[in-house]
Amino acid sequence: MTTSADKNTFSPEEQFLRAWDVAKLLGISIPTVWRWAREGKLPKPVKISQRITVWKKTEIIPCVEALQAG
């Protein structure tokens, strides 16, 4: 059985991206990253502390590939 706590566990080898990393990969501005996340165009970010929010790299790469494909 999977609980909501299981969904937020991280493996040590998993890589995370901050908003500026996502913006750079996608060629968009940081405000656009946040807007796309709110609109559901990007995966939901993970809040790892009160001031730090990240995206899993494995979830962002398909977005980059889709944007490049046109």
GROMACS .gro file of N, CA and C in nm:
model
  210
    1MET      N    1   0.084  -0.118   0.000
    1MET     CA    2   0.000   0.000   0.000
    1MET      C    3   0.089   0.124   0.000
    2THR      N    4   0.056   0.219  -0.085
    2THR     CA    5   0.132   0.343  -0.094
    2THR      C    6   0.058   0.453  -0.019
    3THR      N    7   0.130   0.523   0.066
    3THR     CA    8   0.070   0.635   0.138
    3THR      C    9   0.125   0.765   0.082
    4SER      N   10   0.066   0.876   0.120
    4SER     CA   11   0.115   1.004   0.072
    4SER      C   12   0.257   1.030   0.119
    5ALA      N   13   0.294   0.978   0.233
    5ALA     CA   14   0.431   0.995   0.282
    5ALA      C   15   0.530   0.923   0.191
    6ASP      N   16   0.489   0.808   0.134
    6ASP     CA   17   0.577   0.734   0.044
    6ASP      C   18   0.607   0.814  -0.082
    7LYS      N   19   0.513   0.894  -0.129
    7LYS     CA   20   0.531   0.970  -0.251
    7LYS      C   21   0.636   1.079  -0.235
    8ASN      N   22   0.660   1.126  -0.114
    8ASN     CA   23   0.753   1.235  -0.091
    8ASN      C   24   0.888   1.187  -0.039
    9THR      N   25   0.913   1.056  -0.043
    9THR     CA   26   1.044   1.007  -0.002
    9THR      C   27   1.138   1.016  -0.121
   10PHE      N   28   1.264   1.038  -0.091
   10PHE     CA   29   1.363   1.060  -0.196
   10PHE      C   30   1.471   0.954  -0.187
   11SER      N   31   1.516   0.910  -0.302
   11SER     CA   32   1.630   0.819  -0.303
   11SER      C   33   1.756   0.904  -0.306
   12PRO      N   34   1.865   0.856  -0.250
   12PRO     CA   35   1.987   0.936  -0.243
   12PRO      C   36   2.042   0.975  -0.380
   13GLU      N   37   2.017   0.893  -0.481
   13GLU     CA   38   2.073   0.923  -0.613
   13GLU      C   39   1.981   1.011  -0.699
   14GLU      N   40   1.863   1.042  -0.649
   14GLU     CA   41   1.770   1.124  -0.726
   14GLU      C   42   1.821   1.269  -0.733
   15GLN      N   43   1.806   1.329  -0.851
   15GLN     CA   44   1.852   1.466  -0.871
   15GLN      C   45   1.733   1.561  -0.874
   16PHE      N   46   1.755   1.680  -0.820
   16PHE     CA   47   1.650   1.780  -0.812
   16PHE      C   48   1.694   1.908  -0.879
   17LEU      N   49   1.597   1.983  -0.926
   17LEU     CA   50   1.623   2.109  -0.994
   17LEU      C   51   1.548   2.221  -0.924
   18ARG      N   52   1.615   2.334  -0.906
   18ARG     CA   53   1.549   2.453  -0.853
   18ARG      C   54   1.481   2.525  -0.970
   19ALA      N   55   1.402   2.626  -0.939
   19ALA     CA   56   1.326   2.698  -1.042
   19ALA      C   57   1.418   2.755  -1.150
   20TRP      N   58   1.533   2.809  -1.110
   20TRP     CA   59   1.623   2.867  -1.210
   20TRP      C   60   1.684   2.760  -1.300
   21ASP      N   61   1.704   2.640  -1.248
   21ASP     CA   62   1.754   2.530  -1.330
   21ASP      C   63   1.650   2.489  -1.434
   22VAL      N   64   1.524   2.480  -1.390
   22VAL     CA   65   1.415   2.444  -1.481
   22VAL      C   66   1.401   2.551  -1.589
   23ALA      N   67   1.408   2.678  -1.548
   23ALA     CA   68   1.397   2.789  -1.643
   23ALA      C   69   1.506   2.781  -1.749
   24LYS      N   70   1.627   2.754  -1.706
   24LYS     CA   71   1.740   2.745  -1.799
   24LYS      C   72   1.722   2.629  -1.896
   25LEU      N   73   1.681   2.514  -1.846
   25LEU     CA   74   1.661   2.396  -1.932
   25LEU      C   75   1.552   2.420  -2.036
   26LEU      N   76   1.445   2.489  -1.996
   26LEU     CA   77   1.332   2.511  -2.085
   26LEU      C   78   1.344   2.638  -2.168
   27GLY      N   79   1.441   2.723  -2.135
   27GLY     CA   80   1.457   2.848  -2.208
   27GLY      C   81   1.345   2.947  -2.179
   28ILE      N   82   1.298   2.947  -2.053
   28ILE     CA   83   1.190   3.037  -2.012
   28ILE      C   84   1.234   3.114  -1.888
   29SER      N   85   1.155   3.211  -1.848
   29SER     CA   86   1.187   3.289  -1.728
   29SER      C   87   1.141   3.214  -1.602
   30ILE      N   88   1.195   3.254  -1.489
   30ILE     CA   89   1.156   3.193  -1.362
   30ILE      C   90   1.007   3.215  -1.333
   31PRO      N   91   0.953   3.337  -1.355
   31PRO     CA   92   0.808   3.351  -1.333
   31PRO      C   93   0.724   3.258  -1.421
   32THR      N   94   0.772   3.230  -1.542
   32THR     CA   95   0.701   3.138  -1.631
   32THR      C   96   0.705   2.996  -1.575
   33VAL      N   97   0.816   2.958  -1.513
   33VAL     CA   98   0.824   2.826  -1.449
   33VAL      C   99   0.713   2.813  -1.346
   34TRP      N  100   0.698   2.913  -1.260
   34TRP     CA  101   0.596   2.908  -1.155
   34TRP      C  102   0.456   2.911  -1.214
   35ARG      N  103   0.436   2.991  -1.318
   35ARG     CA  104   0.304   2.998  -1.382
   35ARG      C  105   0.269   2.864  -1.446
   36TRP      N  106   0.364   2.805  -1.519
   36TRP     CA  107   0.339   2.675  -1.583
   36TRP      C  108   0.311   2.567  -1.479
   37ALA      N  109   0.379   2.575  -1.365
   37ALA     CA  110   0.354   2.477  -1.258
   37ALA      C  111   0.211   2.494  -1.205
   38ARG      N  112   0.168   2.618  -1.185
   38ARG     CA  113   0.030   2.643  -1.139
   38ARG      C  114  -0.072   2.597  -1.241
   39GLU      N  115  -0.040   2.616  -1.370
   39GLU     CA  116  -0.133   2.580  -1.478
   39GLU      C  117  -0.131   2.431  -1.511
   40GLY      N  118  -0.038   2.357  -1.454
   40GLY     CA  119  -0.029   2.214  -1.481
   40GLY      C  120   0.052   2.179  -1.605
   41LYS      N  121   0.121   2.278  -1.663
   41LYS     CA  122   0.206   2.252  -1.779
   41LYS      C  123   0.339   2.187  -1.738
   42LEU      N  124   0.373   2.199  -1.611
   42LEU     CA  125   0.491   2.134  -1.555
   42LEU      C  126   0.445   2.045  -1.441
   43PRO      N  127   0.525   1.944  -1.408
   43PRO     CA  128   0.490   1.860  -1.293
   43PRO      C  129   0.484   1.944  -1.166
   44LYS      N  130   0.413   1.895  -1.069
   44LYS     CA  131   0.401   1.965  -0.942
   44LYS      C  132   0.536   1.961  -0.871
   45PRO      N  133   0.584   2.075  -0.822
   45PRO     CA  134   0.712   2.076  -0.750
   45PRO      C  135   0.697   2.016  -0.611
   46VAL      N  136   0.811   1.986  -0.550
   46VAL     CA  137   0.816   1.928  -0.417
   46VAL      C  138   0.878   2.031  -0.322
   47LYS      N  139   0.811   2.060  -0.215
   47LYS     CA  140   0.863   2.154  -0.115
   47LYS      C  141   0.946   2.074  -0.016
   48ILE      N  142   1.079   2.097  -0.015
   48ILE     CA  143   1.165   2.019   0.073
   48ILE      C  144   1.198   2.092   0.203
   49SER      N  145   1.169   2.221   0.207
   49SER     CA  146   1.179   2.298   0.331
   49SER      C  147   1.088   2.419   0.315
   50GLN      N  148   1.084   2.502   0.417
   50GLN     CA  149   0.995   2.618   0.412
   50GLN      C  150   1.029   2.710   0.295
   51ARG      N  151   1.156   2.720   0.261
   51ARG     CA  152   1.198   2.814   0.157
   51ARG      C  153   1.252   2.748   0.030
   52ILE      N  154   1.255   2.617   0.025
   52ILE     CA  155   1.314   2.550  -0.091
   52ILE      C  156   1.213   2.457  -0.156
   53THR      N  157   1.190   2.484  -0.284
   53THR     CA  158   1.100   2.402  -0.365
   53THR      C  159   1.180   2.352  -0.485
   54VAL      N  160   1.162   2.225  -0.518
   54VAL     CA  161   1.239   2.164  -0.626
   54VAL      C  162   1.148   2.080  -0.715
   55TRP      N  163   1.200   2.047  -0.831
   55TRP     CA  164   1.135   1.952  -0.920
   55TRP      C  165   1.228   1.833  -0.935
   56LYS      N  166   1.171   1.715  -0.950
   56LYS     CA  167   1.252   1.597  -0.978
   56LYS      C  168   1.300   1.606  -1.122
   57LYS      N  169   1.428   1.587  -1.142
   57LYS     CA  170   1.486   1.597  -1.276
   57LYS      C  171   1.421   1.496  -1.371
   58THR      N  172   1.390   1.378  -1.319
   58THR     CA  173   1.329   1.274  -1.403
   58THR      C  174   1.190   1.314  -1.453
   59GLU      N  175   1.125   1.409  -1.385
   59GLU     CA  176   0.994   1.456  -1.429
   59GLU      C  177   1.004   1.576  -1.522
   60ILE      N  178   1.114   1.650  -1.515
   60ILE     CA  179   1.130   1.770  -1.598
   60ILE      C  180   1.186   1.736  -1.736
   61ILE      N  181   1.275   1.637  -1.744
   61ILE     CA  182   1.338   1.603  -1.872
   61ILE      C  183   1.235   1.573  -1.981
   62PRO      N  184   1.127   1.497  -1.956
   62PRO     CA  185   1.027   1.478  -2.061
   62PRO      C  186   0.962   1.609  -2.108
   63CYS      N  187   0.949   1.705  -2.019
   63CYS     CA  188   0.895   1.836  -2.058
   63CYS      C  189   0.990   1.907  -2.153
   64VAL      N  190   1.119   1.898  -2.123
   64VAL     CA  191   1.220   1.958  -2.210
   64VAL      C  192   1.215   1.893  -2.348
   65GLU      N  193   1.209   1.760  -2.351
   65GLU     CA  194   1.205   1.688  -2.478
   65GLU      C  195   1.079   1.721  -2.557
   66ALA      N  196   0.966   1.734  -2.490
   66ALA     CA  197   0.841   1.767  -2.558
   66ALA      C  198   0.847   1.908  -2.616
   67LEU      N  199   0.907   2.000  -2.542
   67LEU     CA  200   0.919   2.138  -2.590
   67LEU      C  201   1.011   2.144  -2.712
   68GLN      N  202   1.119   2.066  -2.709
   68GLN     CA  203   1.213   2.064  -2.822
   68GLN      C  204   1.151   1.997  -2.944
   69ALA      N  205   1.062   1.901  -2.922
   69ALA     CA  206   0.998   1.830  -3.034
   69ALA      C  207   0.896   1.919  -3.105
   70GLY      N  208   0.854   2.021  -3.037
   70GLY     CA  209   0.767   2.117  -3.103
   70GLY      C  210   0.627   2.111  -3.060
   0.00000   0.00000   0.00000
